[in-house]
Tab-separated table of C-alpha atoms and ligand atoms in Angstrom:
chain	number	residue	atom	x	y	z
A	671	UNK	CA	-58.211	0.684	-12.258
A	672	UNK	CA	-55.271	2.795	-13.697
A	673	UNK	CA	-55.724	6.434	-12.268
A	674	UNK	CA	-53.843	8.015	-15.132
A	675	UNK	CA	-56.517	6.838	-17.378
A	676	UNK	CA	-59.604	8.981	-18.784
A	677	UNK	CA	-62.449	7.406	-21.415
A	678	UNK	CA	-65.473	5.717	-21.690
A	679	UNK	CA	-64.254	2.087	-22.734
A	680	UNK	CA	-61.494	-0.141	-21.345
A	681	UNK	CA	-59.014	-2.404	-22.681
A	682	UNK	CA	-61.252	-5.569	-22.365
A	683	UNK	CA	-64.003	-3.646	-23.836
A	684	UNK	CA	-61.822	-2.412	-26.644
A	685	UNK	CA	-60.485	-5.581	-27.063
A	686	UNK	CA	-63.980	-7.149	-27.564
A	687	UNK	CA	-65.113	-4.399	-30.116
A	688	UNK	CA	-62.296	-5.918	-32.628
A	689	UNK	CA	-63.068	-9.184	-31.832
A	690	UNK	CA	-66.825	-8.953	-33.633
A	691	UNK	CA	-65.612	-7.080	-35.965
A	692	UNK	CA	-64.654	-8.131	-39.321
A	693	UNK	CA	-62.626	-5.327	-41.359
A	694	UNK	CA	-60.930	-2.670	-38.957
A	695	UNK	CA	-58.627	0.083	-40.290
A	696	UNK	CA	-55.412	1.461	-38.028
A	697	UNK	CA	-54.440	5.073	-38.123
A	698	UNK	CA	-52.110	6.932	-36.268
A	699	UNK	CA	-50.694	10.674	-36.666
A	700	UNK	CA	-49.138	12.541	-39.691
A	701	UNK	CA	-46.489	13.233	-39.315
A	702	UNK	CA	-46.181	10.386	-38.119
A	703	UNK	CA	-43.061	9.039	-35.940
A	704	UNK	CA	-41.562	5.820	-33.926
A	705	UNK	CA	-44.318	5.726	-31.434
A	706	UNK	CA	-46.933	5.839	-34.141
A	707	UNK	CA	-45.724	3.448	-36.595
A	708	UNK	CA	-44.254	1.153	-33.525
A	709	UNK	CA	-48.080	1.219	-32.174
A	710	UNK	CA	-50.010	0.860	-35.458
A	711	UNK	CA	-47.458	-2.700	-35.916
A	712	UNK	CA	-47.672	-3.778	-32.783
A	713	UNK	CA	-51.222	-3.502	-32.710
A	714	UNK	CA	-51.757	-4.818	-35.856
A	715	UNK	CA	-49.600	-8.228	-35.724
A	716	UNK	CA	-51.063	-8.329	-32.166
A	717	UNK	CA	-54.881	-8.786	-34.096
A	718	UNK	CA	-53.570	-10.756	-36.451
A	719	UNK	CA	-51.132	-13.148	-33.822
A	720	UNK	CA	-55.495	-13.317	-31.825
A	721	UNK	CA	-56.743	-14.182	-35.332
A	722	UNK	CA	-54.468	-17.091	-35.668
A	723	UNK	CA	-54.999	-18.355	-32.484
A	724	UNK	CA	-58.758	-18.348	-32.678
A	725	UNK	CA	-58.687	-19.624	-36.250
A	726	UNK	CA	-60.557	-16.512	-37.820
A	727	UNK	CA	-60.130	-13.817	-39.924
A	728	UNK	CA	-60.227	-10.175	-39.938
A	729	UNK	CA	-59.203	-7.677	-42.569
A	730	UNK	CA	-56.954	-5.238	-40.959
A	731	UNK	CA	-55.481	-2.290	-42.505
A	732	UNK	CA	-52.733	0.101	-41.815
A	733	UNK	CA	-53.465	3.763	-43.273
A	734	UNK	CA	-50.545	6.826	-42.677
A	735	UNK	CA	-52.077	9.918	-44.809
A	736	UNK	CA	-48.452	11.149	-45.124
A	737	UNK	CA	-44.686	9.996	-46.050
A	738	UNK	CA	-42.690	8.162	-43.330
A	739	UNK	CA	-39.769	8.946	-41.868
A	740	UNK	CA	-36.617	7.366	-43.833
A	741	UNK	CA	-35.636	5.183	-40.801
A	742	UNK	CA	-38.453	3.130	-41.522
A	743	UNK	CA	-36.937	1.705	-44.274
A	744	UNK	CA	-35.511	-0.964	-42.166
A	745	UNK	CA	-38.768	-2.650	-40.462
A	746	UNK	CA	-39.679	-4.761	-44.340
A	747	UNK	CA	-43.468	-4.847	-42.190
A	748	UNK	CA	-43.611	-1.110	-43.020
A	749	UNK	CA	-45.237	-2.129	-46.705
A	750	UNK	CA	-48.285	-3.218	-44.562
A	751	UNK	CA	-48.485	0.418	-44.372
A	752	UNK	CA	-50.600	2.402	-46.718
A	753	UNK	CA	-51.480	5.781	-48.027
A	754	UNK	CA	-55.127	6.907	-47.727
A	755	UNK	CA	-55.601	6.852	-51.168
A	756	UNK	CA	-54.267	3.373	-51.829
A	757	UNK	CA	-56.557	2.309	-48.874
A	758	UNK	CA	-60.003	4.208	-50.947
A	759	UNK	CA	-59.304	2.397	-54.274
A	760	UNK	CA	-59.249	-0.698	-52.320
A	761	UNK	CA	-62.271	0.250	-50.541
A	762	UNK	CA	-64.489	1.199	-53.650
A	763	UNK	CA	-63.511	-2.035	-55.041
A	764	UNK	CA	-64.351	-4.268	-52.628
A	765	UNK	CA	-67.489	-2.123	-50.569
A	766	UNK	CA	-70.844	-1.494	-51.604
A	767	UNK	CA	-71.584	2.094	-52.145
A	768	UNK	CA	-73.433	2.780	-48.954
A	769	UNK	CA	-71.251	-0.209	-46.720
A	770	UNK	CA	-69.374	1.140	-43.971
A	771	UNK	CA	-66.098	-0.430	-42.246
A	772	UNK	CA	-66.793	-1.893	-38.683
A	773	UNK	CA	-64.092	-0.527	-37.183
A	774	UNK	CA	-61.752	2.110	-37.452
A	775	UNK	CA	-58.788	2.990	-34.488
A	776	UNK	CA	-56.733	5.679	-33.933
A	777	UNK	CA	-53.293	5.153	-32.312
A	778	UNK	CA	-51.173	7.743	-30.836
A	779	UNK	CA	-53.320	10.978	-31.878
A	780	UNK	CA	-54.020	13.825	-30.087
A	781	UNK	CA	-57.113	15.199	-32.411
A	782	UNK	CA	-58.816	14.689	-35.352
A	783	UNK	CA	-57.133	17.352	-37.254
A	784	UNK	CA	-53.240	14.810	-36.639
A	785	UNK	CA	-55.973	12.424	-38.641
A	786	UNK	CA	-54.685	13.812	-42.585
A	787	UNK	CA	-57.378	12.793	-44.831
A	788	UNK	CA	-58.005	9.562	-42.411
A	789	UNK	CA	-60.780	11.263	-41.126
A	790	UNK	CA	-62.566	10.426	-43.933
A	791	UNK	CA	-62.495	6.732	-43.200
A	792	UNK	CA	-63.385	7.524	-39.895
A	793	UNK	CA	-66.711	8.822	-41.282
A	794	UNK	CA	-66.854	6.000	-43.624
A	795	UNK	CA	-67.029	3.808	-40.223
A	796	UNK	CA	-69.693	1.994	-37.742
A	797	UNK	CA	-67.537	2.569	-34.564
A	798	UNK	CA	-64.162	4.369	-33.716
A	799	UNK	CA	-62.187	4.031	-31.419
A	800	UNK	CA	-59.465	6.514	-29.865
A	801	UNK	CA	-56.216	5.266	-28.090
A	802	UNK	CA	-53.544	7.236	-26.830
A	803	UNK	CA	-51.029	8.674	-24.415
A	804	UNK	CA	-51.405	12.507	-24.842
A	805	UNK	CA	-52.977	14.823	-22.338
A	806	UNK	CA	-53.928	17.206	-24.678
A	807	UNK	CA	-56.311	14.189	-26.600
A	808	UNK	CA	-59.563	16.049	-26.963
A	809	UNK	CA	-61.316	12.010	-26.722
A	810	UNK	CA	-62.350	12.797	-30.227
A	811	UNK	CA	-63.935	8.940	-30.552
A	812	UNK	CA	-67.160	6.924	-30.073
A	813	UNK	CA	-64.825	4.825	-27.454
A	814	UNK	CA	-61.870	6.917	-26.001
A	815	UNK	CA	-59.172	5.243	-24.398
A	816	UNK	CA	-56.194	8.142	-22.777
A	817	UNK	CA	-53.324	6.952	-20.619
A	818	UNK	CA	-51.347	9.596	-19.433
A	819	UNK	CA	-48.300	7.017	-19.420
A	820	UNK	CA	-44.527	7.498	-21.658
A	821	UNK	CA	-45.566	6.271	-25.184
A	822	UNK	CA	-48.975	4.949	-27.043
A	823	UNK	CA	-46.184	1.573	-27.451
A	824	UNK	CA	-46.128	1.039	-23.920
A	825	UNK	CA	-50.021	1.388	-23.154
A	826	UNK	CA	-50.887	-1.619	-25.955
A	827	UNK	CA	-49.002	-3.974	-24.064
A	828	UNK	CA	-51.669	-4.996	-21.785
A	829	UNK	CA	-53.411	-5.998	-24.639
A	830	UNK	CA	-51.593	-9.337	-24.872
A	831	UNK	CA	-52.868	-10.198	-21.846
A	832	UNK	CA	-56.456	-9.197	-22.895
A	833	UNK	CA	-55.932	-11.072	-26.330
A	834	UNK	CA	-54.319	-14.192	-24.874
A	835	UNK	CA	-51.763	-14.219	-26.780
A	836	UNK	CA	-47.863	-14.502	-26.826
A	837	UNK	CA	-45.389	-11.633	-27.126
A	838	UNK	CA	-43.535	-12.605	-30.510
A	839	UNK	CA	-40.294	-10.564	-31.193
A	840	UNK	CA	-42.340	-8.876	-33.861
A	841	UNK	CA	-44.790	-7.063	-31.771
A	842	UNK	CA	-41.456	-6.918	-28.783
A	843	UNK	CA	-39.823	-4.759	-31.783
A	844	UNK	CA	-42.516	-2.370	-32.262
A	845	UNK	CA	-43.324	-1.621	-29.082
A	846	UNK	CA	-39.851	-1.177	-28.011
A	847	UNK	CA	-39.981	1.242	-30.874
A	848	UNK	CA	-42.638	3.405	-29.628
A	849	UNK	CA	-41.408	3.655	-26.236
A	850	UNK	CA	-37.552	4.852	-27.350
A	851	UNK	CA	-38.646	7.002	-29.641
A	852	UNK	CA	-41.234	8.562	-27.045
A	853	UNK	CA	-38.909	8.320	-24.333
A	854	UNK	CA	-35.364	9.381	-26.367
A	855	UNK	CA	-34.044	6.590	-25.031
A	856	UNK	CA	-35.037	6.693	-21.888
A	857	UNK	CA	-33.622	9.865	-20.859
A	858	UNK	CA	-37.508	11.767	-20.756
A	859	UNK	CA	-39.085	11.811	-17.098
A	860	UNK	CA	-41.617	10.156	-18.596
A	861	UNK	CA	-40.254	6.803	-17.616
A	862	UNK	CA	-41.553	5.030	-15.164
A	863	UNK	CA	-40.891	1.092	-13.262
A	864	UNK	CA	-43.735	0.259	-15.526
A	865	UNK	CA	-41.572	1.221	-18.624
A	866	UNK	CA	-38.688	-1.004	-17.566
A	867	UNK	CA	-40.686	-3.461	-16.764
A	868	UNK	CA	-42.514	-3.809	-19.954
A	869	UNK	CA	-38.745	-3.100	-21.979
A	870	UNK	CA	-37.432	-6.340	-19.851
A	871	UNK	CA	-40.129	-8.573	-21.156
A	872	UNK	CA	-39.743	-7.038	-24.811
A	873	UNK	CA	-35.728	-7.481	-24.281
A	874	UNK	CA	-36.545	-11.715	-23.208
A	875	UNK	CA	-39.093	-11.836	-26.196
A	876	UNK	CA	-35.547	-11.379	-28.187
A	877	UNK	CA	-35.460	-7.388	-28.811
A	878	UNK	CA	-32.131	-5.979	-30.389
A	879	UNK	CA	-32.144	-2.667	-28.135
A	880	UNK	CA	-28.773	-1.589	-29.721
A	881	UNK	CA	-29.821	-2.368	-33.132
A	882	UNK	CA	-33.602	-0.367	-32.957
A	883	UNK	CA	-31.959	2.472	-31.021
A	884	UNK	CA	-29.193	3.196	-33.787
A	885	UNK	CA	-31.750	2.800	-36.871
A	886	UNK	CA	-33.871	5.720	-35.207
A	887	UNK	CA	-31.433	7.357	-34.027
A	888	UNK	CA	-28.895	7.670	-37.002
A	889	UNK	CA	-28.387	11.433	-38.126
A	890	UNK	CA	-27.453	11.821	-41.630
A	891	UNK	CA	-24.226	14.366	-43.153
A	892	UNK	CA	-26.849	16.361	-43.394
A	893	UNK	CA	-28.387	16.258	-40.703
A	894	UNK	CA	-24.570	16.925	-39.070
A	895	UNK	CA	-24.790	20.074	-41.104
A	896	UNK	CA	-27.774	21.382	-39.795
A	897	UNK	CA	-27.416	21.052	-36.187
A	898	UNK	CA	-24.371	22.749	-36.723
A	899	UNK	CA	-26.216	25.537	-38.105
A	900	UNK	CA	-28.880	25.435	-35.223
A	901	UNK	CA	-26.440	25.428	-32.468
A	902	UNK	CA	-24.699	28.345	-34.034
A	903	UNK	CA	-27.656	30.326	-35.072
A	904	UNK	CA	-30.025	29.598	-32.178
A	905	UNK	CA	-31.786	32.452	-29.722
A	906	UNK	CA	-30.588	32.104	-26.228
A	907	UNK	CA	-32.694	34.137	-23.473
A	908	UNK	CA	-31.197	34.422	-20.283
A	909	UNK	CA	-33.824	35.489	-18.303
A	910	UNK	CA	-36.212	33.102	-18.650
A	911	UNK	CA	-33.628	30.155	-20.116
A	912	UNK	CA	-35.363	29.948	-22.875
A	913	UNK	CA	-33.660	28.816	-26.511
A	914	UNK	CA	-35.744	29.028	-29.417
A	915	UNK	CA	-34.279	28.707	-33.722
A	916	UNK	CA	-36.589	29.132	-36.556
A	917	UNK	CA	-36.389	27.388	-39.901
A	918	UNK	CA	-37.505	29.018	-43.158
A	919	UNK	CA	-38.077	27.222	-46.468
A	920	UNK	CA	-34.899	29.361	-47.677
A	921	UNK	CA	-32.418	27.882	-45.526
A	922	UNK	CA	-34.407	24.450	-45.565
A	923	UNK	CA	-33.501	24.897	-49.436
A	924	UNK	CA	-29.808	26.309	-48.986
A	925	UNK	CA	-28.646	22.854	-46.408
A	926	UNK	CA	-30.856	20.687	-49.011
A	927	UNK	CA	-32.508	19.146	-45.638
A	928	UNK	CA	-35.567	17.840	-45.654
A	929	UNK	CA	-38.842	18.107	-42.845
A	930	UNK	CA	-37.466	14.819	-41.774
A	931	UNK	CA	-34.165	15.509	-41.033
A	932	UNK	CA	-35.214	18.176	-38.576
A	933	UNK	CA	-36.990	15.992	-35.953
A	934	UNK	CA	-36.291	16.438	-32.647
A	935	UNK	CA	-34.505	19.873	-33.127
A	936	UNK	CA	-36.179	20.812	-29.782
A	937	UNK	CA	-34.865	17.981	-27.667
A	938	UNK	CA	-31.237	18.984	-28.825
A	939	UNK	CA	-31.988	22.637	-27.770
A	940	UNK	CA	-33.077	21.845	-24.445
A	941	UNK	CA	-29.644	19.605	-24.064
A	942	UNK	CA	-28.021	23.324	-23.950
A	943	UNK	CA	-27.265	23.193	-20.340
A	944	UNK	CA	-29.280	25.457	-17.699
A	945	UNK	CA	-32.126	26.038	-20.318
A	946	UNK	CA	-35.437	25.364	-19.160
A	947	UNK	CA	-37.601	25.689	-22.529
A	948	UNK	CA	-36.187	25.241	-25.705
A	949	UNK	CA	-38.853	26.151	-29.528
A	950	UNK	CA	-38.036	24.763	-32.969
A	951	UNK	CA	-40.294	26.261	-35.268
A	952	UNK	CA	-39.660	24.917	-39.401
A	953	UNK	CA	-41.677	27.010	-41.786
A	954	UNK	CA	-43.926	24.754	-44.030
A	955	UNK	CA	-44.207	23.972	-47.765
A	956	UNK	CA	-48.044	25.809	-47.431
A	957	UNK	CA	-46.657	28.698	-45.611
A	958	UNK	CA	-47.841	27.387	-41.927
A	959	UNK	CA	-44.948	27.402	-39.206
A	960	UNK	CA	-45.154	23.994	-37.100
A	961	UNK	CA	-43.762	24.542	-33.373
A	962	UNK	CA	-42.444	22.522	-31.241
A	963	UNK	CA	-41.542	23.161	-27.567
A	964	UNK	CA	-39.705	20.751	-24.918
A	965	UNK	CA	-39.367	21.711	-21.522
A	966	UNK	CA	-37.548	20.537	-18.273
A	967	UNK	CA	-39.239	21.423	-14.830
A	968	UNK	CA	-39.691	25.143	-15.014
A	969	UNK	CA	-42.753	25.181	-17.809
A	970	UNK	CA	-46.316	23.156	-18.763
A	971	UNK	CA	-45.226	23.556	-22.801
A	972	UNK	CA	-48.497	21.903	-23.195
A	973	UNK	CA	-50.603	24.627	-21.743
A	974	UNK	CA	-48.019	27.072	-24.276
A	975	UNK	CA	-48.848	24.995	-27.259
A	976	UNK	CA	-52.732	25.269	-26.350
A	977	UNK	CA	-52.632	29.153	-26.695
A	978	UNK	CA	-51.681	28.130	-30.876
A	979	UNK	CA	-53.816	25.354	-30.911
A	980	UNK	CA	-51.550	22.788	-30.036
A	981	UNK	CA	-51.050	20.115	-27.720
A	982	UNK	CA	-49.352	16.868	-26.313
A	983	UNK	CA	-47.741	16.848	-22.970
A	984	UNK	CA	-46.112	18.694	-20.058
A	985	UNK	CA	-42.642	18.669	-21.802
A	986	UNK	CA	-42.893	18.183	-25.099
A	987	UNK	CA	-45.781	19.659	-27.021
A	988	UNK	CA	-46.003	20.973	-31.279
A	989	UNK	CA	-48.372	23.289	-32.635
A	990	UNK	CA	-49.317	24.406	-36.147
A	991	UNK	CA	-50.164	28.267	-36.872
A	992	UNK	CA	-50.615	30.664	-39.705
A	993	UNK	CA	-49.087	33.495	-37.324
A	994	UNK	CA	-45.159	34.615	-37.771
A	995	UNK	CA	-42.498	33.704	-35.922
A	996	UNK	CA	-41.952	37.118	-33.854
A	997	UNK	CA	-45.829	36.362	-33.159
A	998	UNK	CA	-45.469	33.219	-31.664
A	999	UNK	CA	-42.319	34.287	-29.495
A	1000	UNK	CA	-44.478	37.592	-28.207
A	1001	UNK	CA	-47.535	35.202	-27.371
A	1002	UNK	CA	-44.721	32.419	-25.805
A	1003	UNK	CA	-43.349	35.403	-23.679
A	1004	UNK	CA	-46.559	36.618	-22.395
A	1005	UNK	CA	-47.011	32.778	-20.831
A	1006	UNK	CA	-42.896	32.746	-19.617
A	1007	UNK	CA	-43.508	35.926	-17.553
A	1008	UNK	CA	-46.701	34.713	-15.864
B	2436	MN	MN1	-46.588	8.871	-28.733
């Protein structure tokens, strides 16, 4: 048994639960990002590679309640991907009024408020089921599966074992996906001999690791622009070797940048060398600020993000708040001196 795991159901268990059952719905995060999508593909072609094999069928679908990021343009699988309310037209066609789903599975999400409107099918459900990688994950499921291991991409691989099935270079693709993106190529210490030797299997099943790693990793002219602008215009504090930049709608507006061309604005920060914490908070369309923190060894930026309701892992957590910026950086700097 895997000591970094916590639940009440294991893979083989999980693994069962979508065998008798005959339509199961995917979800993952919004927000959603490489390790999500990777996971939800994966996962899904890995059903669908069991159905084939067994000669049955399931109907499987893929619901993101929110846009995707641009890069995803590039994986043509990312149509099996729908909005919630594309997925609820479907449903009230085809379900009886009071009919539920059998299954529905959560991938890569923390709690049930990451679900968007998604919780809805979760209600509209017999079972869920709850599989991630996050510390913070508040085992918001029937069945709760929580790996404390680098990405939600690399914890689904043991399901090919578990489904008897072959690694195609689809499912290889995804999962590679999910573990660079969660990993930033490998550079996070949340990489482990396990990591490598899942990406060396993925690699043989005929992965393009050069290919995968530049479509999500591409920055736009814009983008170019804007990290000019943050490492100009960003908050350095000695003391505690902390950097920190805050994005308002304005400036958002000014660069003509989008929410997705600001991802992983932390990470860069905390590249800054001799910085131990590093904040990017963006303000949002509805007025909310969304945080994000990334630490090296000095700080748990998971137990920060808890005091805002946040969450993920030791070094790299987000939040969401209604509070102001200066608010956040007082609360932040009551943790930093403790
Ligand atoms: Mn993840």
């Amino acid at each position: 048994m895997n000591k970094n795991y916590r639940g009440n159901i294991l893979p083989d268990e999980i693994a069962d639960k979508i065998k008798s059952s005959k339509n199961i719905v995917l979800t993952a995060h919004i927000n959603p990002d490489g390790d999500a999508l990777g996971s939800l593909l994966a996962f899904y072609f890995m059903i669908n590679e069991y159905c084939k094999k067994n000669n049955t069928k399931k109907m499987v679908k893929i619901i993101v309640d929110d846009k995707l990021p641009k890069y995803m343009r590039h994986f043509k699988d990312t149509e099996l991907i729908w909005s919630y309310e594309k997925f609820s037209e479907e449903f009230k066609q085809n379900f009886q009024n009071d009919e539920k789903l059998d299954l529905f599975i959560s991938l890569d999400c923390a709690n049930e408020e990451r679900y968007g409107k998604s919780i809805k099918i979760k209600k509209m459900s017999k079972k869920s089921i709850n599989i991630d990688h996050h510390i913070s994950n508040t085992e918001h499921a029937d069945f709760n599966y929580v790996e404390d291991i680098c990405s939600t991409g690399e914890l689904l691989y043991q399901f090919l074992k578990i489904f008897d099935i072959e690694l195609t270079k689809k499912i290889a693709e995804y999962i590679y996906l999910g573990i660079i993106n969660d990993t930033g190529n490998f550079r996070h210490d949340n990489v482990t001999p396990h990591t490598f030797l899942v990406c060396s299997k993925l690699i043989e099943a005929g992965v393009n690791n050069h290919k995968i790693a530049n479509i999500i990793f591409a920055v736009s002219e814009k983008q170019v622009d804007f990290i000019g602008e943050v490492y100009k215009n960003k908050k350095i504090d000695e003391k505690y070797k902390f950097v920190s930049y805050y994005l308002t709608q304005e400036k958002m507006k000014e660069l003509g940048i989008e929410k997705d061309d600001t991802n992983s604005i932390s990470e860069m920060l905390l590249k800054i060398e001799g910085m131990e914490i590093s904040l990017f908070v963006r303000e949002q369309e509805d007025g909310l600020l969304k945080g994000s923190f990334r630490a090296n060894d000095k700080y748990n930026v998971n137990k920060i993000a808890s005091i805002f309701g946040g969450g993920g892992h030791i070094k790299a957590a987000g939040f969401k708040t209604d509070l102001s910026f200066e608010e956040i950086l007082e609360k932040t700097y009551e943790e930093l001196k403790k």
